Coordinates of C-alpha atoms and ligand atoms in Angstrom, one line a residue:
M26 CA 8.4 44.5 13.1
Q27 CA 9.0 41.7 10.6
K28 CA 11.0 39.6 12.6
I29 CA 7.8 39.6 14.7
I30 CA 4.7 38.8 11.7
L31 CA 7.7 36.0 10.4
F32 CA 7.5 34.8 14.3
I33 CA 3.7 34.7 14.0
S34 CA 2.6 33.4 11.0
L35 CA 5.5 30.4 11.9
C36 CA 3.2 30.3 15.9
F37 CA 0.1 29.5 13.4
I38 CA 2.5 27.2 10.3
S39 CA 3.2 25.4 13.8
L40 CA -0.4 25.4 15.2
A41 CA -1.9 23.6 12.1
T42 CA -1.2 20.4 13.3
Y43 CA -4.8 18.1 12.4
A44 CA -6.4 15.2 14.5
Q45 CA -6.5 12.9 11.7
S46 CA -4.1 11.8 10.2
L47 CA -3.8 11.4 6.6
P48 CA -1.8 9.3 3.7
Q49 CA 0.6 11.8 1.4
E50 CA -1.3 12.3 -1.0
S51 CA 0.2 11.8 -4.4
R52 CA -1.9 11.2 -7.8
V53 CA 0.3 9.0 -10.3
P54 CA 0.4 5.4 -11.1
G55 CA 1.5 3.5 -6.7
G56 CA 0.0 6.7 -5.6
V57 CA -2.9 7.7 -3.0
A58 CA -5.3 10.4 -5.0
I59 CA -7.2 11.8 -2.1
I60 CA -11.0 13.2 -3.1
P61 CA -13.3 15.0 -0.9
L62 CA -17.0 13.9 -1.5
T63 CA -18.1 17.2 -2.0
G64 CA -22.7 17.5 -2.0
L65 CA -22.7 14.0 -0.3
E66 CA -23.5 15.5 3.2
S67 CA -25.0 12.0 5.2
T68 CA -24.8 11.5 8.5
N69 CA -23.5 8.3 6.7
A70 CA -20.4 7.4 5.0
P71 CA -20.8 7.1 1.1
S72 CA -19.7 4.1 -0.3
A73 CA -16.9 4.5 -3.1
W74 CA -15.7 2.3 -5.8
Y75 CA -13.2 3.3 -8.2
K76 CA -11.7 0.3 -10.7
G77 CA -14.5 -1.8 -9.8
N78 CA -12.9 -2.1 -5.6
R79 CA -14.7 -0.4 -2.6
V80 CA -12.3 2.7 -1.9
M81 CA -11.9 3.4 1.3
V82 CA -13.5 7.1 2.3
I83 CA -13.8 9.2 5.9
P84 CA -14.3 11.3 7.5
S85 CA -13.1 14.9 7.1
Q86 CA -13.5 16.8 10.6
G87 CA -9.8 16.5 11.6
T88 CA -8.6 17.1 8.8
K89 CA -7.7 20.3 5.9
Y90 CA -10.2 19.4 4.0
E91 CA -12.9 19.5 7.2
Q92 CA -14.5 22.6 5.5
K93 CA -14.6 21.6 1.7
S94 CA -17.2 18.8 2.8
D95 CA -18.1 15.7 5.4
W96 CA -16.3 12.4 3.2
L97 CA -13.0 12.1 1.7
A98 CA -12.3 9.3 -0.4
I99 CA -9.0 8.0 -0.5
A100 CA -7.9 5.5 -3.8
G101 CA -5.2 3.9 -4.2
I102 CA -3.8 4.0 -8.7
P103 CA -2.8 1.2 -9.4
L104 CA 0.2 1.5 -11.4
S105 CA -1.0 0.5 -15.3
A106 CA -3.4 3.8 -14.4
K107 CA -3.1 6.2 -17.5
H108 CA -2.1 9.5 -17.1
D109 CA -3.5 10.8 -20.3
Q110 CA -7.2 8.7 -19.3
K111 CA -9.7 10.7 -16.1
Q112 CA -9.6 8.7 -13.0
H113 CA -13.3 8.0 -12.1
L114 CA -14.4 7.1 -8.8
R115 CA -17.8 6.5 -8.4
A116 CA -19.6 7.1 -4.3
N117 CA -23.4 6.3 -4.0
A118 CA -24.4 7.9 -7.5
T119 CA -21.8 10.2 -8.3
S120 CA -18.9 10.5 -10.4
F121 CA -16.1 11.9 -9.4
Y122 CA -14.0 12.9 -11.7
F123 CA -10.0 13.6 -11.1
Q124 CA -6.6 14.1 -13.6
I125 CA -3.9 11.8 -12.6
E126 CA 0.6 12.6 -13.6
D127 CA 2.4 10.8 -15.0
K128 CA 5.6 9.0 -13.2
E129 CA 8.5 7.2 -14.6
Y130 CA 10.0 4.1 -12.4
K131 CA 13.9 3.1 -12.8
A132 CA 14.7 -0.1 -14.4
Q133 CA 16.1 -2.1 -11.9
Y134 CA 17.6 -5.5 -12.8
L135 CA 18.2 -9.7 -11.4
T136 CA 20.0 -12.1 -10.7
V137 CA 18.2 -15.3 -9.1
K138 CA 19.8 -18.5 -8.6
N139 CA 17.0 -20.4 -8.5
K140 CA 15.7 -20.6 -12.2
R141 CA 12.0 -21.8 -11.8
H142 CA 12.2 -17.8 -10.1
V143 CA 12.4 -16.7 -13.4
E144 CA 10.7 -20.0 -15.3
P145 CA 8.8 -21.2 -13.8
N146 CA 6.8 -25.0 -14.6
P147 CA 3.2 -25.6 -15.6
E148 CA 3.4 -27.2 -12.0
D149 CA 4.8 -22.9 -10.1
I150 CA 1.9 -21.6 -12.8
K151 CA -0.7 -23.4 -11.4
R152 CA 0.9 -22.9 -7.8
W153 CA 1.4 -20.1 -8.1
R154 CA -2.7 -18.7 -10.0
T155 CA -3.7 -20.8 -6.9
E156 CA -1.7 -18.4 -4.1
K157 CA -2.2 -15.0 -6.1
A158 CA -6.0 -16.0 -6.2
K159 CA -5.7 -16.1 -1.6
M160 CA -3.6 -13.0 -1.2
V161 CA -6.5 -10.6 -3.9
A162 CA -9.3 -12.1 -1.6
A163 CA -7.4 -11.2 1.1
F164 CA -6.6 -7.6 -0.1
K165 CA -10.4 -7.6 -0.6
N166 CA -11.1 -7.8 2.6
W167 CA -13.5 -5.6 3.9
S168 CA -14.0 -4.7 7.5
E169 CA -15.0 -0.9 9.5
P170 CA -12.8 -0.7 12.1
S171 CA -13.7 2.0 14.7
S172 CA -11.3 4.7 14.2
P173 CA -9.3 4.5 10.7
I174 CA -6.6 3.5 10.0
T175 CA -4.0 5.9 6.9
Q176 CA -0.7 6.0 8.6
F177 CA 1.8 3.1 9.5
A178 CA 5.0 3.6 11.1
L179 CA 7.4 0.8 9.6
P180 CA 7.5 -2.8 10.2
A181 CA 11.2 -3.4 10.3
K182 CA 14.4 -1.5 10.6
G183 CA 16.9 -1.4 7.6
P184 CA 17.5 0.5 4.9
Y185 CA 14.9 0.7 2.1
S186 CA 17.2 -1.7 -0.5
S187 CA 14.2 -1.7 -3.8
P188 CA 11.7 1.7 -3.3
F189 CA 7.6 -0.2 -4.7
G190 CA 7.4 0.8 -8.1
L191 CA 10.9 -0.8 -10.1
K192 CA 10.7 -1.7 -13.3
R193 CA 11.9 -5.8 -12.5
F194 CA 14.3 -7.6 -15.4
F195 CA 15.0 -11.0 -13.4
N196 CA 17.9 -12.8 -14.9
K197 CA 17.4 -10.3 -17.9
Q198 CA 13.9 -11.0 -18.3
P199 CA 11.3 -8.1 -18.2
R200 CA 8.3 -9.6 -15.2
N201 CA 5.8 -7.4 -12.5
P202 CA 7.0 -3.8 -11.0
H203 CA 8.1 -3.9 -8.2
S204 CA 4.7 -4.2 -5.8
G205 CA 6.2 -2.4 -1.8
L206 CA 9.1 -1.6 -1.2
D207 CA 12.2 -3.4 0.8
I208 CA 13.6 -3.6 4.0
A209 CA 17.1 -4.6 3.8
A210 CA 18.0 -7.0 7.4
P211 CA 19.8 -9.1 9.0
Q212 CA 17.6 -12.6 8.1
G213 CA 16.3 -13.1 12.3
D214 CA 15.4 -8.9 13.0
P215 CA 12.4 -9.1 13.9
I216 CA 9.4 -7.7 11.9
T217 CA 6.3 -5.4 13.7
A218 CA 2.8 -5.0 13.7
P219 CA 3.1 -1.1 11.8
S220 CA -0.9 0.0 12.9
A221 CA -3.6 -2.1 14.6
G222 CA -5.5 -5.1 12.9
T223 CA -6.3 -8.6 12.4
V224 CA -4.3 -11.6 10.3
V225 CA -5.7 -12.3 7.4
D226 CA -3.4 -15.3 5.4
T227 CA -0.3 -16.6 6.5
G228 CA 1.3 -19.0 4.5
S229 CA 3.9 -19.4 2.5
Y230 CA 3.9 -18.8 -1.2
F231 CA 6.4 -19.6 -4.4
F232 CA 7.2 -16.3 -5.0
N233 CA 6.9 -14.5 -2.2
G234 CA 7.7 -16.6 0.3
N235 CA 7.0 -17.5 3.4
T236 CA 3.9 -14.4 4.1
V237 CA 1.7 -13.0 6.8
I238 CA -1.3 -10.2 5.6
I239 CA -2.4 -8.0 7.5
D240 CA -5.8 -5.7 7.4
H241 CA -6.1 -3.0 9.2
G242 CA -10.0 -1.9 7.7
L243 CA -11.3 -0.1 4.3
G244 CA -9.6 -2.0 2.6
L245 CA -5.9 -1.7 4.0
T246 CA -4.2 -3.8 3.9
T247 CA -0.4 -4.8 4.6
M248 CA 1.8 -7.8 3.2
Y249 CA 5.2 -9.2 5.0
C250 CA 6.8 -11.5 2.2
H251 CA 10.0 -13.8 2.3
M252 CA 9.7 -14.2 6.4
S253 CA 12.2 -17.1 8.0
K254 CA 9.7 -17.1 10.8
I255 CA 5.8 -16.0 11.3
D256 CA 4.3 -15.7 14.9
V257 CA 0.5 -14.9 14.2
K258 CA -2.5 -17.4 12.8
I259 CA -5.5 -16.2 10.9
G260 CA -7.6 -14.3 13.0
D261 CA -5.3 -12.6 15.6
K262 CA -5.8 -8.9 16.1
V263 CA -1.9 -7.4 16.4
S264 CA -1.6 -3.4 17.8
T265 CA 0.8 -1.4 16.8
G266 CA 4.5 -2.7 17.5
D267 CA 3.5 -6.3 18.1
K268 CA 5.5 -9.5 16.9
L269 CA 4.5 -11.6 13.1
G270 CA 7.9 -13.0 12.6
E271 CA 11.5 -12.5 11.0
I272 CA 13.0 -11.8 8.0
G273 CA 14.4 -13.9 5.5
K274 CA 14.6 -15.0 3.0
T275 CA 12.3 -17.3 1.4
G276 CA 10.9 -16.7 -2.0
R277 CA 12.3 -15.1 -4.8
V278 CA 14.6 -13.7 -3.7
T279 CA 18.9 -12.3 -3.3
G280 CA 19.3 -12.0 -0.2
P281 CA 17.8 -11.6 3.4
H282 CA 15.2 -8.8 3.9
L283 CA 11.8 -7.8 4.3
H284 CA 9.0 -6.5 1.2
W285 CA 6.4 -5.0 1.9
S286 CA 3.3 -3.6 0.5
V287 CA 0.4 -1.8 1.2
S288 CA -2.6 -2.6 -1.1
L289 CA -5.8 0.0 -0.9
N290 CA -9.4 -0.5 -2.5
N291 CA -7.1 -3.7 -3.5
T292 CA -4.3 -1.7 -5.6
R293 CA -0.8 -1.7 -4.3
V294 CA 0.8 1.4 -3.6
D295 CA 3.2 3.0 -2.7
P296 CA 4.4 2.3 1.0
T297 CA 6.1 5.1 2.4
L298 CA 2.9 8.2 1.5
F299 CA 1.2 6.0 4.5
L300 CA 4.8 6.6 7.2
A301 CA 4.4 10.2 9.7
P302 CA 6.4 12.8 7.8
Ligands
ZN428 ZN1 10.8 -6.1 -3.2

């Protein structure tokens, strides 16, 4: 009898799949918070903001939250967020507060041959500032697709060589934490779109090398760096699996790999939270 009950309950567990995918929630710096916008039961999506950036809001229908509220805010939490400070998200005129937990990211020590990639000269710094402004503008791009994208396929085949969030030291000097996921692969291997989107930026950047940025809508963008070859141009619409270019070692690297960043509300978050379980 117990076996039958167990079998029936397992059936229910496997039936509990939802039509609308969601990223994996992780309320830590560099993670993602999913906030049911209870009390805002309007037909139009509420407009939500967190730390000065517009936040993705999707219908809760087809998710495990559908009984709780009509809308969900899906917010990227910056690596700089403090776990002892209450996080504040505003949707229309309503405030929502949430707590985050601390996360200790590991340290990584790398040696790069090009010393200017560790101690850039004034010209390099000027160039990098201009490039950064262009990239941030792409991350802030706001578009509204017909159906929200909240999950990705991997854009390259290979082992993860550096996870997201590592505290980084280049030639023993502390630098910004690792804002993406590194996938090691041979030079020339294809890099493909992880879901549908529009190319909003391409360029040859000081640190990031040859780079492509794709807008997936509602503040979700992805960035591909260190490419040897770029096969798309600004304005191109891409579908899952379309080739964006090839693995390379341009910019600040120790070898060929793809640096893949996922940005939500202009906040770089852990890309693995968006991979299908
Ligand atoms: Zn990287």
